[in-house]
Amino acid sequence: MTTLGSLFDLLLAIGLLWLAWRTLVHPQLFRSLVFFVVFGLVMAISWARLQAPDLALVEAAVGAGLTGAMLLNTYRDLEKGKPGHWSELHDELEASRLNPSTLFLSAGALVLLALLGWSLWRLPDSELLIAGAVQQNLAHSGASHPVTAVLLNFRGYDTLLEIVVLFLAIIGVWSFHVLSPIDDGRQLPLDYSELVVALVHRLVPLIIIVSGYLLWVGAHGPGGAFQAGVILASIGIIFSLTGNLAPAAESTPGVRFFIILGLLVFIGVGFGTMIYHEGFLDFPHAWAGALILTIEFSLMISIALILVLLFNNAAGMRRR
């Protein structure tokens, strides 16, 4: 099994390099997008082989799923545009492949890749001190899964800043709408077959169950708020792709509340622990599990809504 596993890993590595190359150099844009989605799926398998299932879930949901849907939706809108604009864009893409600056950046990326590979190869054998420290303090973190303990307890500041980045992203999109308003006309539902409509109606309850499971299991296994939020966001993306959810010209107070809910709860819990315990985001042992679950639930709602708005409003700006 060791030989078969090594052979499988070698094929994965070769497949990733080949897919990345085909994504960049294929003359047909649609096939490049398909290669990109397949690359994300193979990368998810690679993370699973590296015993990082949390990263595998995120890569499959975001790298192959959300990003792939956004790129394919953009391609569809480009095809519906003016033929002259499409041909001009195609000519620009073809010219950029032979541009000296592109070749220079490609050579620099290869040199950087070689240096990183050489550095990893030359690393001395040493014990994973950080992993040992996490295992020693896992019982006091409020979670039995080390990744969740690191993200929401030991390194809670990093996760808090990641949520701030998402919040700033949606603010940036709305600010762009102020400078360049989107078409606020409601999009009529597309004429899909009964099979597609029935499939969507059956997928939505299943997606909700899966996202809830990923949120709950995150305390003691692969999963958590971000993975659950991305899966939950797929409901809005499905409705957007089928024409049943049009981009809004402006946000409502309710939407703004749920967007900032995760950030408010995260900061509120941090200040609460600072006042009643020892420090900011220093959870007391007796309440750590409940506080982490509260933060993750609010983060799931905010992450899902932000991702849907980013996807839907980006599509709206392209259709204006």
PDB file of N, CA and C in Angstrom, residues 213-281:
ATOM      1  N   TYR A 213     -24.432  20.330   9.789  1.00  0.00           N
ATOM      2  CA  TYR A 213     -23.554  19.253  10.266  1.00  0.00           C
ATOM      3  C   TYR A 213     -22.100  19.711  10.315  1.00  0.00           C
ATOM      4  N   LEU A 214     -21.640  20.410   9.266  1.00  0.00           N
ATOM      5  CA  LEU A 214     -20.257  20.885   9.252  1.00  0.00           C
ATOM      6  C   LEU A 214     -19.998  21.877  10.384  1.00  0.00           C
ATOM      7  N   LEU A 215     -21.013  22.694  10.708  1.00  0.00           N
ATOM      8  CA  LEU A 215     -20.844  23.627  11.820  1.00  0.00           C
ATOM      9  C   LEU A 215     -20.721  22.875  13.138  1.00  0.00           C
ATOM     10  N   TRP A 216     -21.589  21.899  13.365  1.00  0.00           N
ATOM     11  CA  TRP A 216     -21.592  21.168  14.632  1.00  0.00           C
ATOM     12  C   TRP A 216     -20.359  20.288  14.782  1.00  0.00           C
ATOM     13  N   VAL A 217     -19.966  19.630  13.708  1.00  0.00           N
ATOM     14  CA  VAL A 217     -18.851  18.686  13.794  1.00  0.00           C
ATOM     15  C   VAL A 217     -17.510  19.402  13.875  1.00  0.00           C
ATOM     16  N   GLY A 218     -17.486  20.715  13.592  1.00  0.00           N
ATOM     17  CA  GLY A 218     -16.230  21.449  13.606  1.00  0.00           C
ATOM     18  C   GLY A 218     -15.540  21.472  14.951  1.00  0.00           C
ATOM     19  N   ALA A 219     -16.286  21.253  16.045  1.00  0.00           N
ATOM     20  CA  ALA A 219     -15.676  21.267  17.372  1.00  0.00           C
ATOM     21  C   ALA A 219     -14.789  20.057  17.608  1.00  0.00           C
ATOM     22  N   HIS A 220     -15.058  18.949  16.921  1.00  0.00           N
ATOM     23  CA  HIS A 220     -14.271  17.737  17.166  1.00  0.00           C
ATOM     24  C   HIS A 220     -13.869  17.019  15.881  1.00  0.00           C
ATOM     25  N   GLY A 221     -13.999  17.677  14.711  1.00  0.00           N
ATOM     26  CA  GLY A 221     -13.608  17.059  13.459  1.00  0.00           C
ATOM     27  C   GLY A 221     -13.481  18.111  12.369  1.00  0.00           C
ATOM     28  N   PRO A 222     -13.123  17.707  11.147  1.00  0.00           N
ATOM     29  CA  PRO A 222     -13.008  18.658  10.038  1.00  0.00           C
ATOM     30  C   PRO A 222     -14.334  19.362   9.769  1.00  0.00           C
ATOM     31  N   GLY A 223     -14.300  20.656   9.699  1.00  0.00           N
ATOM     32  CA  GLY A 223     -15.507  21.453   9.485  1.00  0.00           C
ATOM     33  C   GLY A 223     -15.360  22.789  10.175  1.00  0.00           C
ATOM     34  N   GLY A 224     -16.467  23.459  10.412  1.00  0.00           N
ATOM     35  CA  GLY A 224     -16.422  24.733  11.106  1.00  0.00           C
ATOM     36  C   GLY A 224     -17.247  25.784  10.413  1.00  0.00           C
ATOM     37  N   ALA A 225     -17.112  27.023  10.872  1.00  0.00           N
ATOM     38  CA  ALA A 225     -17.958  28.111  10.404  1.00  0.00           C
ATOM     39  C   ALA A 225     -17.725  28.437   8.937  1.00  0.00           C
ATOM     40  N   PHE A 226     -16.460  28.486   8.509  1.00  0.00           N
ATOM     41  CA  PHE A 226     -16.191  28.891   7.136  1.00  0.00           C
ATOM     42  C   PHE A 226     -16.692  27.843   6.148  1.00  0.00           C
ATOM     43  N   GLN A 227     -16.389  26.576   6.410  1.00  0.00           N
ATOM     44  CA  GLN A 227     -16.866  25.522   5.518  1.00  0.00           C
ATOM     45  C   GLN A 227     -18.391  25.490   5.473  1.00  0.00           C
ATOM     46  N   ALA A 228     -19.024  25.602   6.657  1.00  0.00           N
ATOM     47  CA  ALA A 228     -20.486  25.601   6.705  1.00  0.00           C
ATOM     48  C   ALA A 228     -21.060  26.820   6.007  1.00  0.00           C
ATOM     49  N   GLY A 229     -20.404  27.980   6.168  1.00  0.00           N
ATOM     50  CA  GLY A 229     -20.890  29.195   5.522  1.00  0.00           C
ATOM     51  C   GLY A 229     -20.816  29.117   4.016  1.00  0.00           C
ATOM     52  N   VAL A 230     -19.742  28.540   3.478  1.00  0.00           N
ATOM     53  CA  VAL A 230     -19.609  28.411   2.029  1.00  0.00           C
ATOM     54  C   VAL A 230     -20.679  27.482   1.477  1.00  0.00           C
ATOM     55  N   ILE A 231     -20.909  26.354   2.176  1.00  0.00           N
ATOM     56  CA  ILE A 231     -21.952  25.430   1.722  1.00  0.00           C
ATOM     57  C   ILE A 231     -23.320  26.100   1.780  1.00  0.00           C
ATOM     58  N   LEU A 232     -23.597  26.837   2.848  1.00  0.00           N
ATOM     59  CA  LEU A 232     -24.879  27.529   2.968  1.00  0.00           C
ATOM     60  C   LEU A 232     -25.028  28.600   1.891  1.00  0.00           C
ATOM     61  N   ALA A 233     -23.929  29.260   1.529  1.00  0.00           N
ATOM     62  CA  ALA A 233     -23.980  30.288   0.490  1.00  0.00           C
ATOM     63  C   ALA A 233     -24.343  29.708  -0.867  1.00  0.00           C
ATOM     64  N   SER A 234     -24.107  28.418  -1.062  1.00  0.00           N
ATOM     65  CA  SER A 234     -24.424  27.818  -2.354  1.00  0.00           C
ATOM     66  C   SER A 234     -25.915  27.878  -2.661  1.00  0.00           C
ATOM     67  N   ILE A 235     -26.768  27.996  -1.632  1.00  0.00           N
ATOM     68  CA  ILE A 235     -28.210  28.144  -1.885  1.00  0.00           C
ATOM     69  C   ILE A 235     -28.474  29.433  -2.656  1.00  0.00           C
ATOM     70  N   GLY A 236     -27.922  30.542  -2.164  1.00  0.00           N
ATOM     71  CA  GLY A 236     -28.099  31.800  -2.871  1.00  0.00           C
ATOM     72  C   GLY A 236     -27.478  31.796  -4.248  1.00  0.00           C
ATOM     73  N   ILE A 237     -26.340  31.115  -4.396  1.00  0.00           N
ATOM     74  CA  ILE A 237     -25.679  31.058  -5.702  1.00  0.00           C
ATOM     75  C   ILE A 237     -26.520  30.257  -6.692  1.00  0.00           C
ATOM     76  N   ILE A 238     -27.127  29.172  -6.225  1.00  0.00           N
ATOM     77  CA  ILE A 238     -28.005  28.380  -7.097  1.00  0.00           C
ATOM     78  C   ILE A 238     -29.189  29.219  -7.549  1.00  0.00           C
ATOM     79  N   PHE A 239     -29.811  29.953  -6.618  1.00  0.00           N
ATOM     80  CA  PHE A 239     -30.929  30.813  -6.978  1.00  0.00           C
ATOM     81  C   PHE A 239     -30.495  31.912  -7.954  1.00  0.00           C
ATOM     82  N   SER A 240     -29.275  32.415  -7.774  1.00  0.00           N
ATOM     83  CA  SER A 240     -28.786  33.456  -8.679  1.00  0.00           C
ATOM     84  C   SER A 240     -28.556  32.892 -10.080  1.00  0.00           C
ATOM     85  N   LEU A 241     -27.963  31.701 -10.160  1.00  0.00           N
ATOM     86  CA  LEU A 241     -27.691  31.102 -11.469  1.00  0.00           C
ATOM     87  C   LEU A 241     -28.961  30.707 -12.201  1.00  0.00           C
ATOM     88  N   THR A 242     -30.015  30.368 -11.477  1.00  0.00           N
ATOM     89  CA  THR A 242     -31.279  30.001 -12.110  1.00  0.00           C
ATOM     90  C   THR A 242     -32.188  31.202 -12.343  1.00  0.00           C
ATOM     91  N   GLY A 243     -31.704  32.413 -12.029  1.00  0.00           N
ATOM     92  CA  GLY A 243     -32.469  33.618 -12.319  1.00  0.00           C
ATOM     93  C   GLY A 243     -33.529  33.961 -11.305  1.00  0.00           C
ATOM     94  N   ASN A 244     -33.534  33.330 -10.138  1.00  0.00           N
ATOM     95  CA  ASN A 244     -34.545  33.588  -9.118  1.00  0.00           C
ATOM     96  C   ASN A 244     -34.070  34.544  -8.029  1.00  0.00           C
ATOM     97  N   LEU A 245     -32.845  35.044  -8.151  1.00  0.00           N
ATOM     98  CA  LEU A 245     -32.317  35.996  -7.174  1.00  0.00           C
ATOM     99  C   LEU A 245     -31.554  37.062  -7.932  1.00  0.00           C
ATOM    100  N   ALA A 246     -32.136  38.260  -8.000  1.00  0.00           N
ATOM    101  CA  ALA A 246     -31.513  39.354  -8.734  1.00  0.00           C
ATOM    102  C   ALA A 246     -30.669  40.195  -7.801  1.00  0.00           C
ATOM    103  N   PRO A 247     -29.603  40.806  -8.300  1.00  0.00           N
ATOM    104  CA  PRO A 247     -28.776  41.675  -7.460  1.00  0.00           C
ATOM    105  C   PRO A 247     -29.549  42.897  -7.005  1.00  0.00           C
ATOM    106  N   ALA A 248     -29.384  43.252  -5.738  1.00  0.00           N
ATOM    107  CA  ALA A 248     -30.089  44.401  -5.180  1.00  0.00           C
ATOM    108  C   ALA A 248     -29.301  45.681  -5.432  1.00  0.00           C
ATOM    109  N   ALA A 249     -30.037  46.756  -5.729  1.00  0.00           N
ATOM    110  CA  ALA A 249     -29.378  48.030  -5.984  1.00  0.00           C
ATOM    111  C   ALA A 249     -28.823  48.633  -4.700  1.00  0.00           C
ATOM    112  N   GLU A 250     -29.422  48.333  -3.559  1.00  0.00           N
ATOM    113  CA  GLU A 250     -28.938  48.850  -2.289  1.00  0.00           C
ATOM    114  C   GLU A 250     -29.309  47.865  -1.187  1.00  0.00           C
ATOM    115  N   SER A 251     -28.571  47.892  -0.089  1.00  0.00           N
ATOM    116  CA  SER A 251     -28.790  46.952   1.002  1.00  0.00           C
ATOM    117  C   SER A 251     -29.870  47.477   1.939  1.00  0.00           C
ATOM    118  N   THR A 252     -30.460  46.547   2.680  1.00  0.00           N
ATOM    119  CA  THR A 252     -31.471  46.892   3.671  1.00  0.00           C
ATOM    120  C   THR A 252     -30.856  46.795   5.062  1.00  0.00           C
ATOM    121  N   PRO A 253     -31.482  47.408   6.071  1.00  0.00           N
ATOM    122  CA  PRO A 253     -30.939  47.293   7.432  1.00  0.00           C
ATOM    123  C   PRO A 253     -30.815  45.847   7.905  1.00  0.00           C
ATOM    124  N   GLY A 254     -31.772  44.985   7.525  1.00  0.00           N
ATOM    125  CA  GLY A 254     -31.690  43.586   7.926  1.00  0.00           C
ATOM    126  C   GLY A 254     -30.487  42.883   7.341  1.00  0.00           C
ATOM    127  N   VAL A 255     -30.212  43.147   6.062  1.00  0.00           N
ATOM    128  CA  VAL A 255     -29.053  42.538   5.415  1.00  0.00           C
ATOM    129  C   VAL A 255     -27.769  43.021   6.070  1.00  0.00           C
ATOM    130  N   ARG A 256     -27.705  44.308   6.358  1.00  0.00           N
ATOM    131  CA  ARG A 256     -26.501  44.853   6.997  1.00  0.00           C
ATOM    132  C   ARG A 256     -26.295  44.253   8.383  1.00  0.00           C
ATOM    133  N   PHE A 257     -27.384  44.024   9.101  1.00  0.00           N
ATOM    134  CA  PHE A 257     -27.258  43.449  10.442  1.00  0.00           C
ATOM    135  C   PHE A 257     -26.652  42.054  10.380  1.00  0.00           C
ATOM    136  N   PHE A 258     -27.163  41.216   9.482  1.00  0.00           N
ATOM    137  CA  PHE A 258     -26.659  39.847   9.416  1.00  0.00           C
ATOM    138  C   PHE A 258     -25.250  39.786   8.825  1.00  0.00           C
ATOM    139  N   ILE A 259     -24.883  40.767   8.006  1.00  0.00           N
ATOM    140  CA  ILE A 259     -23.517  40.816   7.492  1.00  0.00           C
ATOM    141  C   ILE A 259     -22.529  41.073   8.620  1.00  0.00           C
ATOM    142  N   ILE A 260     -22.878  41.978   9.515  1.00  0.00           N
ATOM    143  CA  ILE A 260     -21.959  42.361  10.587  1.00  0.00           C
ATOM    144  C   ILE A 260     -22.170  41.525  11.850  1.00  0.00           C
ATOM    145  N   LEU A 261     -23.156  40.614  11.825  1.00  0.00           N
ATOM    146  CA  LEU A 261     -23.478  39.826  13.019  1.00  0.00           C
ATOM    147  C   LEU A 261     -22.275  39.039  13.520  1.00  0.00           C
ATOM    148  N   GLY A 262     -21.606  38.309  12.624  1.00  0.00           N
ATOM    149  CA  GLY A 262     -20.477  37.495  13.049  1.00  0.00           C
ATOM    150  C   GLY A 262     -19.363  38.322  13.657  1.00  0.00           C
ATOM    151  N   LEU A 263     -19.060  39.445  13.032  1.00  0.00           N
ATOM    152  CA  LEU A 263     -18.006  40.312  13.551  1.00  0.00           C
ATOM    153  C   LEU A 263     -18.378  40.897  14.903  1.00  0.00           C
ATOM    154  N   LEU A 264     -19.646  41.316  15.060  1.00  0.00           N
ATOM    155  CA  LEU A 264     -20.094  41.880  16.329  1.00  0.00           C
ATOM    156  C   LEU A 264     -20.043  40.851  17.456  1.00  0.00           C
ATOM    157  N   VAL A 265     -20.507  39.635  17.161  1.00  0.00           N
ATOM    158  CA  VAL A 265     -20.490  38.586  18.183  1.00  0.00           C
ATOM    159  C   VAL A 265     -19.058  38.234  18.553  1.00  0.00           C
ATOM    160  N   PHE A 266     -18.188  38.124  17.558  1.00  0.00           N
ATOM    161  CA  PHE A 266     -16.783  37.793  17.803  1.00  0.00           C
ATOM    162  C   PHE A 266     -16.136  38.848  18.714  1.00  0.00           C
ATOM    163  N   ILE A 267     -16.312  40.122  18.362  1.00  0.00           N
ATOM    164  CA  ILE A 267     -15.720  41.203  19.162  1.00  0.00           C
ATOM    165  C   ILE A 267     -16.388  41.290  20.527  1.00  0.00           C
ATOM    166  N   GLY A 268     -17.726  41.104  20.556  1.00  0.00           N
ATOM    167  CA  GLY A 268     -18.435  41.164  21.833  1.00  0.00           C
ATOM    168  C   GLY A 268     -17.986  40.091  22.804  1.00  0.00           C
ATOM    169  N   VAL A 269     -17.807  38.864  22.296  1.00  0.00           N
ATOM    170  CA  VAL A 269     -17.314  37.787  23.155  1.00  0.00           C
ATOM    171  C   VAL A 269     -15.899  38.100  23.624  1.00  0.00           C
ATOM    172  N   GLY A 270     -15.090  38.677  22.740  1.00  0.00           N
ATOM    173  CA  GLY A 270     -13.724  39.030  23.129  1.00  0.00           C
ATOM    174  C   GLY A 270     -13.687  40.050  24.252  1.00  0.00           C
ATOM    175  N   PHE A 271     -14.501  41.094  24.148  1.00  0.00           N
ATOM    176  CA  PHE A 271     -14.536  42.096  25.216  1.00  0.00           C
ATOM    177  C   PHE A 271     -15.150  41.529  26.494  1.00  0.00           C
ATOM    178  N   GLY A 272     -16.139  40.619  26.329  1.00  0.00           N
ATOM    179  CA  GLY A 272     -16.725  39.986  27.507  1.00  0.00           C
ATOM    180  C   GLY A 272     -15.717  39.160  28.283  1.00  0.00           C
ATOM    181  N   THR A 273     -14.909  38.392  27.554  1.00  0.00           N
ATOM    182  CA  THR A 273     -13.869  37.610  28.241  1.00  0.00           C
ATOM    183  C   THR A 273     -12.805  38.520  28.850  1.00  0.00           C
ATOM    184  N   MET A 274     -12.559  39.670  28.227  1.00  0.00           N
ATOM    185  CA  MET A 274     -11.571  40.592  28.771  1.00  0.00           C
ATOM    186  C   MET A 274     -12.068  41.221  30.078  1.00  0.00           C
ATOM    187  N   ILE A 275     -13.383  41.471  30.149  1.00  0.00           N
ATOM    188  CA  ILE A 275     -13.939  42.114  31.341  1.00  0.00           C
ATOM    189  C   ILE A 275     -14.103  41.115  32.483  1.00  0.00           C
ATOM    190  N   TYR A 276     -14.637  39.933  32.164  1.00  0.00           N
ATOM    191  CA  TYR A 276     -14.990  38.975  33.217  1.00  0.00           C
ATOM    192  C   TYR A 276     -13.952  37.882  33.413  1.00  0.00           C
ATOM    193  N   HIS A 277     -12.915  37.857  32.568  1.00  0.00           N
ATOM    194  CA  HIS A 277     -11.900  36.808  32.722  1.00  0.00           C
ATOM    195  C   HIS A 277     -10.520  37.454  32.720  1.00  0.00           C
ATOM    196  N   GLU A 278      -9.627  36.975  31.870  1.00  0.00           N
ATOM    197  CA  GLU A 278      -8.239  37.439  31.919  1.00  0.00           C
ATOM    198  C   GLU A 278      -7.856  38.354  30.764  1.00  0.00           C
ATOM    199  N   GLY A 279      -8.356  38.096  29.587  1.00  0.00           N
ATOM    200  CA  GLY A 279      -7.921  38.891  28.453  1.00  0.00           C
ATOM    201  C   GLY A 279      -8.857  38.751  27.278  1.00  0.00           C
ATOM    202  N   PHE A 280      -8.582  39.516  26.218  1.00  0.00           N
ATOM    203  CA  PHE A 280      -9.410  39.509  25.019  1.00  0.00           C
ATOM    204  C   PHE A 280      -9.336  38.137  24.348  1.00  0.00           C
ATOM    205  N   LEU A 281     -10.515  37.516  24.139  1.00  0.00           N
ATOM    206  CA  LEU A 281     -10.642  36.188  23.538  1.00  0.00           C
ATOM    207  C   LEU A 281      -9.923  35.115  24.346  1.00  0.00           C
TER     208      LEU A 281
END
